[in-house]
């Protein structure tokens, strides 16, 4: 029996199907027919292939959990091959071939695109079985579709039928020539000469493809071998490393198929479309007597050959239309002549040149808080965690990376200690919340690797590692140590570290008190940071956060509760002043307020962060003072918001009124967290105020997350509302994950407030 290994290619964005298909939701994953995505339908078509072994699904690391979720309920074995960033089809196929050669060098690959529409699965299986059998002589057999119209949307191939011409039984014959997408007149000539549409699907033994890559794309073949050697092994596949990005961007057609002498074609009469443009979507949907097709709520009068595609719960009415497409999305409406459907790609290019976010991502017009909240509940487990556990974690060293560039390339270089604790903390919290991804090989190792790499004196760790893994900055910061306590509190119970987490946390806290205080029993409000500003509030704030997590993890432990009481009192009675309602960044000896320039620096983001922490503590301790101060700090944070962009600046000077030009993402996230907690338990008179602020904060959060690679974010907004270029820093991920956890926890309160607001508006 021939062993068959389907390889499903899930790359590409499908810009000709904009605005339905975008980077954040490519067409292959969008529901298209009977609520199933094209990818799901492709996988299901493989179920009855003769000799089926296992699927290989090639996709971006950012879409890994989307694939996992869509494969739920499809009873087929599969493995993922994750790309850090798209390099076109040849590198992806080369890596799949290399990986499968190590599993079964005698197997046969069935290469399929995830975004093709093939309604007759039985016909597909018959043709595939024939092609697989024919390929066993070392051929690469393509599936050629018999054209039913002179389309300029597809590439063509010329079969070598010989002197007898085409046979009625679809005889498999050599390929004479490949042709690029022609104009309509040339397409008519091709059809007259029995050319076929090139479906892009082909079938070949693994060994044949290995030889063809070695012959025609030597560099890609060599780099693919290195990329597979260095790939991260996951529970359900592999994630390619940086060597993958060194490969040339080139399609499999140019790299192999147009050069090989082993290509054959099976002429097929099955119904097929690559759904490359909106006219193809119309032709693939059921139509009325006038040739109109509709998805969504549509009424067409005196109209012919039209398409309405609307998933936004609104009515679309057309009158007197011919060959018109209307596509309605939440932020965009596209109206086009369906005969010009191929030109949508040019429209997208123009939108990119105009720097319109709607080109690749979702624009901010018509912000829908409900939809965004639901999307965030999916974004963290379905997109971001897969990307960062595959590319944001160095599986060789066991350490988290500092950043990922906006093209999906992980960045090597110096790594701060704080990143290790923050990333482990957020991953541990996600696992406790139910994330099912491949965390087991990461969490215990990450904690131990950080202890070894940064360890300088017992349980105290250094600040910075160089790119070569040596300590670049041996300074020991209180700030950095607090995130180790946070990570220990959030480790899931299944890890080996969890068995000792409580004891290790006590040891770390004792070391902190000895290193930054007067001894292992020093009160936490007497600790001092190293450096020029020993009485900085930021380290104390994060120490409070870590202690809060331990109170929630171990509610019967009186020691952690005592520590929270001490730090809460420091914040509410000494750092905060009702007459001057800020918690400043820097204080003098004994936490006395200063009147120099540094003493007037206030971080609005930290006002929100303190407010969030004190409101959490108020719930745990049942006291009024922490919540009262939290509400006042929330208001001081709002007072620092920039009116032009509605965003939170990095700092303000309460003495001069000056403010930073940068608006860091983490500050916006702390606003969202605080606003949501203020909304909970708000008096009826205050609900509108907190609801308005929450929705505004969520809207800005959406803007920072609308990046070309899903799972990343912009980090710095300019004062004009545009974003600076730069990678997504790992240190911000902890703020994002924390904000999403708060969003999920506060969703019932938020939705109830939105419902009540809508009722009031209606009356």
mmCIF file of N, CA and C in Angstrom, residues 377-492:
data_model
loop_
_atom_site.group_PDB
_atom_site.id
_atom_site.type_symbol
_atom_site.label_atom_id
_atom_site.label_comp_id
_atom_site.label_asym_id
_atom_site.label_seq_id
_atom_site.Cartn_x
_atom_site.Cartn_y
_atom_site.Cartn_z
ATOM 1 N N UNK A 377 -10.814 37.421 24.362
ATOM 2 C CA UNK A 377 -10.884 36.135 25.062
ATOM 3 C C UNK A 377 -10.291 35.020 24.201
ATOM 4 N N UNK A 378 -10.292 35.215 22.864
ATOM 5 C CA UNK A 378 -9.719 34.223 21.949
ATOM 6 C C UNK A 378 -8.268 34.545 21.604
ATOM 7 N N UNK A 379 -7.936 35.840 21.529
ATOM 8 C CA UNK A 379 -6.632 36.272 21.017
ATOM 9 C C UNK A 379 -5.480 35.704 21.832
ATOM 10 N N UNK A 380 -5.608 35.765 23.158
ATOM 11 C CA UNK A 380 -4.495 35.305 23.993
ATOM 12 C C UNK A 380 -4.245 33.807 23.810
ATOM 13 N N UNK A 381 -5.244 32.926 23.997
ATOM 14 C CA UNK A 381 -4.959 31.493 23.857
ATOM 15 C C UNK A 381 -4.816 31.037 22.419
ATOM 16 N N UNK A 382 -5.497 31.688 21.493
ATOM 17 C CA UNK A 382 -5.542 31.171 20.123
ATOM 18 C C UNK A 382 -4.442 31.715 19.228
ATOM 19 N N UNK A 383 -3.852 32.834 19.584
ATOM 20 C CA UNK A 383 -2.884 33.458 18.692
ATOM 21 C C UNK A 383 -1.575 33.772 19.405
ATOM 22 N N UNK A 384 -1.631 34.617 20.421
ATOM 23 C CA UNK A 384 -0.407 35.156 21.008
ATOM 24 C C UNK A 384 0.439 34.098 21.705
ATOM 25 N N UNK A 385 -0.193 33.238 22.496
ATOM 26 C CA UNK A 385 0.591 32.263 23.250
ATOM 27 C C UNK A 385 1.321 31.282 22.336
ATOM 28 N N UNK A 386 0.693 30.880 21.237
ATOM 29 C CA UNK A 386 1.377 29.977 20.303
ATOM 30 C C UNK A 386 2.594 30.647 19.693
ATOM 31 N N UNK A 387 2.438 31.911 19.313
ATOM 32 C CA UNK A 387 3.547 32.632 18.693
ATOM 33 C C UNK A 387 4.706 32.773 19.673
ATOM 34 N N UNK A 388 4.413 33.155 20.906
ATOM 35 C CA UNK A 388 5.490 33.449 21.854
ATOM 36 C C UNK A 388 6.095 32.200 22.474
ATOM 37 N N UNK A 389 5.348 31.104 22.580
ATOM 38 C CA UNK A 389 5.967 29.881 23.098
ATOM 39 C C UNK A 389 6.790 29.166 22.033
ATOM 40 N N UNK A 390 6.547 29.467 20.757
ATOM 41 C CA UNK A 390 7.357 28.856 19.702
ATOM 42 C C UNK A 390 8.527 29.747 19.303
ATOM 43 N N UNK A 391 8.290 31.048 19.114
ATOM 44 C CA UNK A 391 9.345 31.945 18.649
ATOM 45 C C UNK A 391 9.908 32.833 19.752
ATOM 46 N N UNK A 392 9.081 33.163 20.743
ATOM 47 C CA UNK A 392 9.544 34.049 21.807
ATOM 48 C C UNK A 392 10.311 33.333 22.894
ATOM 49 N N UNK A 393 10.451 32.031 22.779
ATOM 50 C CA UNK A 393 11.192 31.237 23.761
ATOM 51 C C UNK A 393 12.354 30.559 23.057
ATOM 52 N N UNK A 394 13.560 30.746 23.588
ATOM 53 C CA UNK A 394 14.742 30.095 23.035
ATOM 54 C C UNK A 394 14.830 28.690 23.623
ATOM 55 N N UNK A 395 14.435 27.717 22.843
ATOM 56 C CA UNK A 395 14.368 26.349 23.356
ATOM 57 C C UNK A 395 15.751 25.739 23.569
ATOM 58 N N UNK A 396 16.796 26.379 23.039
ATOM 59 C CA UNK A 396 18.154 25.889 23.304
ATOM 60 C C UNK A 396 18.627 26.306 24.694
ATOM 61 N N UNK A 397 18.475 27.582 25.006
ATOM 62 C CA UNK A 397 18.958 28.088 26.292
ATOM 63 C C UNK A 397 17.940 27.921 27.411
ATOM 64 N N UNK A 398 16.660 27.785 27.049
ATOM 65 C CA UNK A 398 15.614 27.717 28.059
ATOM 66 C C UNK A 398 15.185 29.073 28.573
ATOM 67 N N UNK A 399 15.569 30.146 27.867
ATOM 68 C CA UNK A 399 15.254 31.506 28.296
ATOM 69 C C UNK A 399 14.281 32.158 27.324
ATOM 70 N N UNK A 400 13.482 33.068 27.842
ATOM 71 C CA UNK A 400 12.582 33.857 27.006
ATOM 72 C C UNK A 400 13.381 34.911 26.249
ATOM 73 N N UNK A 401 12.953 35.172 25.016
ATOM 74 C CA UNK A 401 13.610 36.209 24.219
ATOM 75 C C UNK A 401 13.053 37.583 24.579
ATOM 76 N N UNK A 402 13.817 38.599 24.231
ATOM 77 C CA UNK A 402 13.469 39.968 24.592
ATOM 78 C C UNK A 402 12.375 40.548 23.707
ATOM 79 N N UNK A 403 12.325 40.144 22.418
ATOM 80 C CA UNK A 403 11.372 40.786 21.511
ATOM 81 C C UNK A 403 11.221 39.953 20.245
ATOM 82 N N UNK A 404 10.128 40.218 19.516
ATOM 83 C CA UNK A 404 9.912 39.674 18.171
ATOM 84 C C UNK A 404 9.662 40.850 17.247
ATOM 85 N N UNK A 405 10.370 40.874 16.120
ATOM 86 C CA UNK A 405 10.210 41.969 15.169
ATOM 87 C C UNK A 405 8.849 41.883 14.502
ATOM 88 N N UNK A 406 8.423 42.993 13.890
ATOM 89 C CA UNK A 406 7.082 43.039 13.309
ATOM 90 C C UNK A 406 6.918 42.140 12.093
ATOM 91 N N UNK A 407 8.018 41.605 11.556
ATOM 92 C CA UNK A 407 7.896 40.637 10.458
ATOM 93 C C UNK A 407 7.875 39.203 10.958
ATOM 94 N N UNK A 408 7.840 39.020 12.292
ATOM 95 C CA UNK A 408 7.782 37.692 12.868
ATOM 96 C C UNK A 408 9.124 37.083 13.190
ATOM 97 N N UNK A 409 10.200 37.850 13.044
ATOM 98 C CA UNK A 409 11.539 37.320 13.312
ATOM 99 C C UNK A 409 11.901 37.547 14.784
ATOM 100 N N UNK A 410 12.206 36.477 15.536
ATOM 101 C CA UNK A 410 12.642 36.677 16.928
ATOM 102 C C UNK A 410 13.998 37.350 16.961
ATOM 103 N N UNK A 411 14.188 38.250 17.903
ATOM 104 C CA UNK A 411 15.412 39.024 17.985
ATOM 105 C C UNK A 411 16.321 38.461 19.071
ATOM 106 N N UNK A 412 17.561 38.216 18.708
ATOM 107 C CA UNK A 412 18.555 37.804 19.678
ATOM 108 C C UNK A 412 19.288 39.039 20.188
ATOM 109 N N UNK A 413 19.872 38.919 21.343
ATOM 110 C CA UNK A 413 20.588 40.043 21.924
ATOM 111 C C UNK A 413 20.478 39.998 23.428
ATOM 112 N N UNK A 414 20.904 41.066 24.100
ATOM 113 C CA UNK A 414 20.797 41.109 25.565
ATOM 114 C C UNK A 414 19.353 40.912 26.024
ATOM 115 N N UNK A 415 19.183 40.208 27.122
ATOM 116 C CA UNK A 415 17.855 39.906 27.645
ATOM 117 C C UNK A 415 17.811 40.305 29.116
ATOM 118 N N UNK A 416 16.792 41.084 29.459
ATOM 119 C CA UNK A 416 16.646 41.531 30.840
ATOM 120 C C UNK A 416 16.046 40.432 31.721
ATOM 121 N N UNK A 417 16.449 40.437 32.954
ATOM 122 C CA UNK A 417 15.956 39.469 33.927
ATOM 123 C C UNK A 417 14.438 39.546 34.070
ATOM 124 N N UNK A 418 13.911 40.760 34.084
ATOM 125 C CA UNK A 418 12.472 40.925 34.313
ATOM 126 C C UNK A 418 11.642 40.177 33.276
ATOM 127 N N UNK A 419 12.171 40.032 32.045
ATOM 128 C CA UNK A 419 11.434 39.331 30.995
ATOM 129 C C UNK A 419 11.192 37.880 31.387
ATOM 130 N N UNK A 420 12.181 37.252 32.036
ATOM 131 C CA UNK A 420 12.048 35.845 32.399
ATOM 132 C C UNK A 420 10.890 35.631 33.374
ATOM 133 N N UNK A 421 10.845 36.436 34.427
ATOM 134 C CA UNK A 421 9.768 36.287 35.395
ATOM 135 C C UNK A 421 8.416 36.632 34.827
ATOM 136 N N UNK A 422 8.358 37.705 34.050
ATOM 137 C CA UNK A 422 7.065 38.137 33.495
ATOM 138 C C UNK A 422 6.492 37.101 32.539
ATOM 139 N N UNK A 423 7.328 36.595 31.634
ATOM 140 C CA UNK A 423 6.832 35.639 30.654
ATOM 141 C C UNK A 423 6.401 34.331 31.319
ATOM 142 N N UNK A 424 7.181 33.867 32.285
ATOM 143 C CA UNK A 424 6.799 32.633 32.984
ATOM 144 C C UNK A 424 5.522 32.844 33.792
ATOM 145 N N UNK A 425 5.383 34.034 34.374
ATOM 146 C CA UNK A 425 4.177 34.318 35.154
ATOM 147 C C UNK A 425 2.935 34.306 34.275
ATOM 148 N N UNK A 426 3.008 34.959 33.117
ATOM 149 C CA UNK A 426 1.805 35.026 32.279
ATOM 150 C C UNK A 426 1.465 33.666 31.690
ATOM 151 N N UNK A 427 2.504 32.868 31.358
ATOM 152 C CA UNK A 427 2.222 31.542 30.818
ATOM 153 C C UNK A 427 1.617 30.648 31.898
ATOM 154 N N UNK A 428 2.149 30.724 33.112
ATOM 155 C CA UNK A 428 1.582 29.937 34.197
ATOM 156 C C UNK A 428 0.135 30.297 34.463
ATOM 157 N N UNK A 429 -0.171 31.597 34.444
ATOM 158 C CA UNK A 429 -1.552 32.027 34.661
ATOM 159 C C UNK A 429 -2.456 31.519 33.550
ATOM 160 N N UNK A 430 -1.956 31.544 32.301
ATOM 161 C CA UNK A 430 -2.764 31.060 31.180
ATOM 162 C C UNK A 430 -3.063 29.572 31.310
ATOM 163 N N UNK A 431 -2.077 28.806 31.751
ATOM 164 C CA UNK A 431 -2.297 27.367 31.943
ATOM 165 C C UNK A 431 -3.332 27.138 33.036
ATOM 166 N N UNK A 432 -3.234 27.902 34.104
ATOM 167 C CA UNK A 432 -4.234 27.776 35.174
ATOM 168 C C UNK A 432 -5.625 28.152 34.677
ATOM 169 N N UNK A 433 -5.677 29.038 33.699
ATOM 170 C CA UNK A 433 -6.971 29.437 33.138
ATOM 171 C C UNK A 433 -7.474 28.467 32.081
ATOM 172 N N UNK A 434 -6.686 27.431 31.775
ATOM 173 C CA UNK A 434 -7.170 26.395 30.865
ATOM 174 C C UNK A 434 -6.463 26.285 29.540
ATOM 175 N N UNK A 435 -5.379 27.051 29.309
ATOM 176 C CA UNK A 435 -4.690 26.935 28.024
ATOM 177 C C UNK A 435 -4.102 25.540 27.868
ATOM 178 N N UNK A 436 -4.303 24.934 26.689
ATOM 179 C CA UNK A 436 -3.900 23.551 26.453
ATOM 180 C C UNK A 436 -2.668 23.430 25.572
ATOM 181 N N UNK A 437 -1.992 24.534 25.317
ATOM 182 C CA UNK A 437 -0.827 24.492 24.437
ATOM 183 C C UNK A 437 0.365 23.788 25.063
ATOM 184 N N UNK A 438 1.485 23.744 24.328
ATOM 185 C CA UNK A 438 2.658 22.966 24.765
ATOM 186 C C UNK A 438 3.489 23.699 25.820
ATOM 187 N N UNK A 439 2.960 23.821 27.026
ATOM 188 C CA UNK A 439 3.660 24.547 28.081
ATOM 189 C C UNK A 439 4.576 23.655 28.901
ATOM 190 N N UNK A 440 4.308 22.339 28.912
ATOM 191 C CA UNK A 440 5.064 21.455 29.807
ATOM 192 C C UNK A 440 6.573 21.497 29.572
ATOM 193 N N UNK A 441 7.043 21.536 28.305
ATOM 194 C CA UNK A 441 8.497 21.572 28.132
ATOM 195 C C UNK A 441 9.106 22.940 28.401
ATOM 196 N N UNK A 442 8.276 23.931 28.699
ATOM 197 C CA UNK A 442 8.775 25.303 28.810
ATOM 198 C C UNK A 442 8.870 25.773 30.256
ATOM 199 N N UNK A 443 7.772 25.698 31.003
ATOM 200 C CA UNK A 443 7.705 26.398 32.282
ATOM 201 C C UNK A 443 8.756 25.943 33.305
ATOM 202 N N UNK A 444 8.828 24.660 33.644
ATOM 203 C CA UNK A 444 9.843 24.280 34.642
ATOM 204 C C UNK A 444 11.251 24.627 34.189
ATOM 205 N N UNK A 445 11.505 24.400 32.880
ATOM 206 C CA UNK A 445 12.849 24.658 32.357
ATOM 207 C C UNK A 445 13.166 26.144 32.369
ATOM 208 N N UNK A 446 12.174 26.973 32.031
ATOM 209 C CA UNK A 446 12.407 28.416 32.001
ATOM 210 C C UNK A 446 12.783 28.935 33.378
ATOM 211 N N UNK A 447 12.103 28.446 34.397
ATOM 212 C CA UNK A 447 12.378 28.919 35.750
ATOM 213 C C UNK A 447 13.789 28.517 36.188
ATOM 214 N N UNK A 448 14.153 27.263 35.937
ATOM 215 C CA UNK A 448 15.463 26.788 36.360
ATOM 216 C C UNK A 448 16.574 27.412 35.524
ATOM 217 N N UNK A 449 16.332 27.596 34.210
ATOM 218 C CA UNK A 449 17.358 28.195 33.348
ATOM 219 C C UNK A 449 17.642 29.629 33.761
ATOM 220 N N UNK A 450 16.600 30.368 34.123
ATOM 221 C CA UNK A 450 16.799 31.750 34.561
ATOM 222 C C UNK A 450 17.583 31.794 35.866
ATOM 223 N N UNK A 451 17.266 30.893 36.794
ATOM 224 C CA UNK A 451 17.984 30.863 38.072
ATOM 225 C C UNK A 451 19.470 30.599 37.854
ATOM 226 N N UNK A 452 19.779 29.740 36.906
ATOM 227 C CA UNK A 452 21.172 29.407 36.628
ATOM 228 C C UNK A 452 21.875 30.526 35.869
ATOM 229 N N UNK A 453 21.184 31.103 34.871
ATOM 230 C CA UNK A 453 21.829 32.097 34.012
ATOM 231 C C UNK A 453 22.042 33.431 34.717
ATOM 232 N N UNK A 454 21.084 33.856 35.523
ATOM 233 C CA UNK A 454 21.149 35.174 36.157
ATOM 234 C C UNK A 454 21.640 35.112 37.601
ATOM 235 N N UNK A 455 21.774 33.907 38.161
ATOM 236 C CA UNK A 455 22.112 33.778 39.568
ATOM 237 C C UNK A 455 23.465 34.374 39.893
ATOM 238 N N UNK A 456 23.508 35.202 40.914
ATOM 239 C CA UNK A 456 24.765 35.816 41.333
ATOM 240 C C UNK A 456 25.077 35.508 42.786
ATOM 241 N N UNK A 457 24.051 35.570 43.631
ATOM 242 C CA UNK A 457 24.289 35.326 45.059
ATOM 243 C C UNK A 457 23.059 34.663 45.657
ATOM 244 N N UNK A 458 23.036 33.355 45.600
ATOM 245 C CA UNK A 458 21.917 32.622 46.165
ATOM 246 C C UNK A 458 20.639 32.864 45.387
ATOM 247 N N UNK A 459 19.615 33.384 46.081
ATOM 248 C CA UNK A 459 18.312 33.580 45.453
ATOM 249 C C UNK A 459 18.147 34.962 44.844
ATOM 250 N N UNK A 460 19.199 35.727 44.737
ATOM 251 C CA UNK A 460 19.138 37.046 44.110
ATOM 252 C C UNK A 460 19.779 36.954 42.729
ATOM 253 N N UNK A 461 19.173 37.614 41.758
ATOM 254 C CA UNK A 461 19.626 37.468 40.377
ATOM 255 C C UNK A 461 20.064 38.806 39.789
ATOM 256 N N UNK A 462 20.919 38.716 38.764
ATOM 257 C CA UNK A 462 21.449 39.890 38.088
ATOM 258 C C UNK A 462 20.420 40.486 37.136
ATOM 259 N N UNK A 463 20.764 41.635 36.582
ATOM 260 C CA UNK A 463 19.815 42.419 35.787
ATOM 261 C C UNK A 463 19.758 42.014 34.326
ATOM 262 N N UNK A 464 20.932 41.702 33.717
ATOM 263 C CA UNK A 464 20.972 41.599 32.258
ATOM 264 C C UNK A 464 21.961 40.540 31.810
ATOM 265 N N UNK A 465 21.534 39.762 30.798
ATOM 266 C CA UNK A 465 22.421 38.814 30.125
ATOM 267 C C UNK A 465 22.824 39.376 28.776
ATOM 268 N N UNK A 466 24.066 39.148 28.391
ATOM 269 C CA UNK A 466 24.517 39.482 27.045
ATOM 270 C C UNK A 466 24.014 38.434 26.060
ATOM 271 N N UNK A 467 24.193 38.720 24.772
ATOM 272 C CA UNK A 467 23.718 37.794 23.739
ATOM 273 C C UNK A 467 24.397 36.436 23.830
ATOM 274 N N UNK A 468 25.627 36.396 24.362
ATOM 275 C CA UNK A 468 26.341 35.117 24.464
ATOM 276 C C UNK A 468 26.013 34.345 25.738
ATOM 277 N N UNK A 469 25.060 34.863 26.539
ATOM 278 C CA UNK A 469 24.632 34.163 27.735
ATOM 279 C C UNK A 469 25.414 34.503 28.982
ATOM 280 N N UNK A 470 26.416 35.364 28.878
ATOM 281 C CA UNK A 470 27.147 35.797 30.063
ATOM 282 C C UNK A 470 26.440 36.997 30.693
ATOM 283 N N UNK A 471 26.721 37.242 31.958
ATOM 284 C CA UNK A 471 26.073 38.353 32.655
ATOM 285 C C UNK A 471 26.678 39.672 32.190
ATOM 286 N N UNK A 472 25.839 40.524 31.614
ATOM 287 C CA UNK A 472 26.293 41.813 31.104
ATOM 288 C C UNK A 472 26.179 42.910 32.148
ATOM 289 N N UNK A 473 25.221 42.786 33.045
ATOM 290 C CA UNK A 473 25.041 43.776 34.110
ATOM 291 C C UNK A 473 24.795 43.006 35.403
ATOM 292 N N UNK A 474 25.804 42.929 36.280
ATOM 293 C CA UNK A 474 25.645 42.141 37.506
ATOM 294 C C UNK A 474 24.845 42.853 38.594
ATOM 295 N N UNK A 475 24.420 44.082 38.336
ATOM 296 C CA UNK A 475 23.646 44.811 39.343
ATOM 297 C C UNK A 475 22.394 44.009 39.707
ATOM 298 N N UNK A 476 22.036 44.059 40.970
ATOM 299 C CA UNK A 476 20.869 43.325 41.464
ATOM 300 C C UNK A 476 19.789 44.332 41.825
ATOM 301 N N UNK A 477 18.645 44.217 41.155
ATOM 302 C CA UNK A 477 17.558 45.167 41.333
ATOM 303 C C UNK A 477 16.394 44.511 42.082
ATOM 304 N N UNK A 478 15.871 45.235 43.063
ATOM 305 C CA UNK A 478 14.656 44.779 43.737
ATOM 306 C C UNK A 478 13.540 44.562 42.720
ATOM 307 N N UNK A 479 13.442 45.477 41.765
ATOM 308 C CA UNK A 479 12.407 45.406 40.732
ATOM 309 C C UNK A 479 12.392 44.036 40.058
ATOM 310 N N UNK A 480 13.575 43.537 39.664
ATOM 311 C CA UNK A 480 13.639 42.267 38.936
ATOM 312 C C UNK A 480 13.228 41.086 39.803
ATOM 313 N N UNK A 481 13.593 41.127 41.072
ATOM 314 C CA UNK A 481 13.306 39.985 41.937
ATOM 315 C C UNK A 481 11.800 39.802 42.152
ATOM 316 N N UNK A 482 11.041 40.910 42.101
ATOM 317 C CA UNK A 482 9.600 40.804 42.368
ATOM 318 C C UNK A 482 8.901 39.908 41.353
ATOM 319 N N UNK A 483 9.408 39.861 40.129
ATOM 320 C CA UNK A 483 8.733 39.064 39.105
ATOM 321 C C UNK A 483 9.013 37.572 39.269
ATOM 322 N N UNK A 484 10.087 37.240 39.976
ATOM 323 C CA UNK A 484 10.296 35.829 40.312
ATOM 324 C C UNK A 484 9.237 35.379 41.308
ATOM 325 N N UNK A 485 8.936 36.231 42.280
ATOM 326 C CA UNK A 485 7.857 35.905 43.217
ATOM 327 C C UNK A 485 6.525 35.760 42.491
ATOM 328 N N UNK A 486 6.297 36.643 41.522
ATOM 329 C CA UNK A 486 5.050 36.592 40.757
ATOM 330 C C UNK A 486 4.963 35.292 39.963
ATOM 331 N N UNK A 487 6.064 34.904 39.319
ATOM 332 C CA UNK A 487 6.067 33.671 38.529
ATOM 333 C C UNK A 487 5.839 32.450 39.406
ATOM 334 N N UNK A 488 6.448 32.419 40.562
ATOM 335 C CA UNK A 488 6.250 31.285 41.469
ATOM 336 C C UNK A 488 4.798 31.173 41.905
ATOM 337 N N UNK A 489 4.148 32.325 42.123
ATOM 338 C CA UNK A 489 2.747 32.300 42.560
ATOM 339 C C UNK A 489 1.830 31.758 41.481
ATOM 340 N N UNK A 490 2.209 31.924 40.209
ATOM 341 C CA UNK A 490 1.309 31.560 39.112
ATOM 342 C C UNK A 490 1.682 30.261 38.414
ATOM 343 N N UNK A 491 2.697 29.568 38.911
ATOM 344 C CA UNK A 491 3.038 28.289 38.301
ATOM 345 C C UNK A 491 1.877 27.312 38.456
ATOM 346 N N UNK A 492 1.529 26.598 37.398
ATOM 347 C CA UNK A 492 0.439 25.611 37.510
ATOM 348 C C UNK A 492 0.853 24.441 38.384
#
